[in-house]
């Protein structure tokens, strides 16, 4: 990919959409990251892949605190796991004029806990595996998806590579 970040204002529209604005504590909803080409012509988008693109779903409370991560350090990796960083590779997607691309993900209204049983098969460079733990309490949350999109110029809030959506956890 180009080493310089490209300006995408008015050219690329990235939105995070939720199948529902409300979910029960511990419930699951579908979320979709939508990439839309607003330009006249092909729009190349570069993504970091190691060996697969990673879309990290993060959950924040009304005060902006991250609430989904375990509070303790993760357990040790299995002895068979390599700590070497994987080779950095990219993949390019070209969106047609007025075209869209989507990534479908699931979000659980739960705090996460470490999943050492999944660590044995984890790819090098991946974060330590997590699984759903205790349900999130009632309240309003911001869901943010950090995409592996690279080479775009954006503001400090990462409005292009990390879109957000508001979700309410209610009974």
mmCIF file of N, CA and C in Angstrom, residues 46-56 86-93 103 105 121-127 146-150:
data_model
loop_
_atom_site.group_PDB
_atom_site.id
_atom_site.type_symbol
_atom_site.label_atom_id
_atom_site.label_comp_id
_atom_site.label_asym_id
_atom_site.label_seq_id
_atom_site.Cartn_x
_atom_site.Cartn_y
_atom_site.Cartn_z
ATOM 1 N N UNK A 46 -7.061 -0.354 1.766
ATOM 2 C CA UNK A 46 -6.049 -1.289 2.230
ATOM 3 C C UNK A 46 -6.344 -1.707 3.665
ATOM 4 N N UNK A 47 -6.209 -3.003 3.927
ATOM 5 C CA UNK A 47 -6.448 -3.574 5.247
ATOM 6 C C UNK A 47 -5.229 -4.376 5.682
ATOM 7 N N UNK A 48 -4.886 -4.265 6.979
ATOM 8 C CA UNK A 48 -3.808 -5.066 7.549
ATOM 9 C C UNK A 48 -4.350 -6.475 7.794
ATOM 10 N N UNK A 49 -3.595 -7.485 7.381
ATOM 11 C CA UNK A 49 -4.000 -8.883 7.588
ATOM 12 C C UNK A 49 -2.837 -9.660 8.184
ATOM 13 N N UNK A 50 -3.091 -10.468 9.199
ATOM 14 C CA UNK A 50 -2.034 -11.217 9.912
ATOM 15 C C UNK A 50 -2.529 -12.551 10.450
ATOM 16 N N UNK A 51 -2.911 -13.549 9.873
ATOM 17 C CA UNK A 51 -3.141 -13.769 8.442
ATOM 18 C C UNK A 51 -4.536 -13.330 8.002
ATOM 19 N N UNK A 52 -5.419 -12.963 8.942
ATOM 20 C CA UNK A 52 -6.766 -12.508 8.616
ATOM 21 C C UNK A 52 -6.958 -11.084 9.124
ATOM 22 N N UNK A 53 -7.851 -10.311 8.495
ATOM 23 C CA UNK A 53 -8.136 -8.974 9.047
ATOM 24 C C UNK A 53 -8.830 -9.109 10.392
ATOM 25 N N UNK A 54 -8.451 -8.269 11.338
ATOM 26 C CA UNK A 54 -9.051 -8.325 12.682
ATOM 27 C C UNK A 54 -9.902 -7.088 12.926
ATOM 28 N N UNK A 55 -11.162 -7.327 13.229
ATOM 29 C CA UNK A 55 -12.090 -6.262 13.564
ATOM 30 C C UNK A 55 -12.370 -6.394 15.053
ATOM 31 N N UNK A 56 -11.822 -5.470 15.855
ATOM 32 C CA UNK A 56 -11.952 -5.554 17.311
ATOM 33 C C UNK A 56 -13.159 -4.754 17.786
ATOM 34 N N UNK A 86 3.981 -11.762 13.677
ATOM 35 C CA UNK A 86 3.810 -12.275 12.323
ATOM 36 C C UNK A 86 4.218 -11.221 11.292
ATOM 37 N N UNK A 87 4.492 -11.673 10.096
ATOM 38 C CA UNK A 87 4.824 -10.760 9.011
ATOM 39 C C UNK A 87 3.619 -9.862 8.743
ATOM 40 N N UNK A 88 3.879 -8.563 8.625
ATOM 41 C CA UNK A 88 2.803 -7.607 8.368
ATOM 42 C C UNK A 88 2.439 -7.675 6.888
ATOM 43 N N UNK A 89 1.197 -8.041 6.596
ATOM 44 C CA UNK A 89 0.723 -8.131 5.220
ATOM 45 C C UNK A 89 -0.519 -7.272 5.078
ATOM 46 N N UNK A 90 -0.782 -6.862 3.855
ATOM 47 C CA UNK A 90 -1.976 -6.074 3.588
ATOM 48 C C UNK A 90 -2.789 -6.735 2.483
ATOM 49 N N UNK A 91 -4.049 -6.400 2.451
ATOM 50 C CA UNK A 91 -4.941 -6.826 1.371
ATOM 51 C C UNK A 91 -5.656 -5.583 0.880
ATOM 52 N N UNK A 92 -5.873 -5.513 -0.421
ATOM 53 C CA UNK A 92 -6.554 -4.365 -0.985
ATOM 54 C C UNK A 92 -7.919 -4.782 -1.526
ATOM 55 N N UNK A 93 -8.917 -3.985 -1.178
ATOM 56 C CA UNK A 93 -10.275 -4.155 -1.671
ATOM 57 C C UNK A 93 -10.570 -2.929 -2.514
ATOM 58 N N UNK A 103 -18.976 -5.832 6.635
ATOM 59 C CA UNK A 103 -18.442 -6.864 7.513
ATOM 60 C C UNK A 103 -19.481 -7.071 8.605
ATOM 61 N N UNK A 105 -20.582 -8.720 12.175
ATOM 62 C CA UNK A 105 -20.009 -9.168 13.440
ATOM 63 C C UNK A 105 -21.130 -9.374 14.449
ATOM 64 N N UNK A 121 -4.771 -22.645 19.901
ATOM 65 C CA UNK A 121 -4.899 -22.508 18.459
ATOM 66 C C UNK A 121 -4.857 -21.081 17.952
ATOM 67 N N UNK A 122 -4.560 -20.122 18.815
ATOM 68 C CA UNK A 122 -4.564 -18.718 18.403
ATOM 69 C C UNK A 122 -3.402 -18.411 17.474
ATOM 70 N N UNK A 123 -3.655 -17.582 16.479
ATOM 71 C CA UNK A 123 -2.622 -17.190 15.521
ATOM 72 C C UNK A 123 -1.611 -16.260 16.174
ATOM 73 N N UNK A 124 -0.371 -16.325 15.714
ATOM 74 C CA UNK A 124 0.663 -15.413 16.205
ATOM 75 C C UNK A 124 0.221 -13.977 15.953
ATOM 76 N N UNK A 125 0.476 -13.119 16.918
ATOM 77 C CA UNK A 125 0.113 -11.715 16.780
ATOM 78 C C UNK A 125 -1.309 -11.402 17.189
ATOM 79 N N UNK A 126 -2.114 -12.414 17.458
ATOM 80 C CA UNK A 126 -3.497 -12.160 17.870
ATOM 81 C C UNK A 126 -3.542 -11.847 19.354
ATOM 82 N N UNK A 127 -4.571 -11.119 19.779
ATOM 83 C CA UNK A 127 -4.703 -10.862 21.212
ATOM 84 C C UNK A 127 -5.090 -12.145 21.935
ATOM 85 N N UNK A 146 -12.874 -1.329 15.906
ATOM 86 C CA UNK A 146 -11.582 -0.904 15.371
ATOM 87 C C UNK A 146 -11.310 -1.801 14.165
ATOM 88 N N UNK A 147 -11.308 -1.200 12.986
ATOM 89 C CA UNK A 147 -11.105 -1.958 11.753
ATOM 90 C C UNK A 147 -9.614 -2.017 11.414
ATOM 91 N N UNK A 148 -9.211 -2.963 10.590
ATOM 92 C CA UNK A 148 -7.806 -3.021 10.172
ATOM 93 C C UNK A 148 -7.524 -2.134 8.955
ATOM 94 N N UNK A 149 -8.388 -1.147 8.693
ATOM 95 C CA UNK A 149 -8.216 -0.223 7.570
ATOM 96 C C UNK A 149 -6.982 0.642 7.809
ATOM 97 N N UNK A 150 -6.135 0.739 6.806
ATOM 98 C CA UNK A 150 -4.911 1.542 6.917
ATOM 99 C C UNK A 150 -4.817 2.491 5.720
#
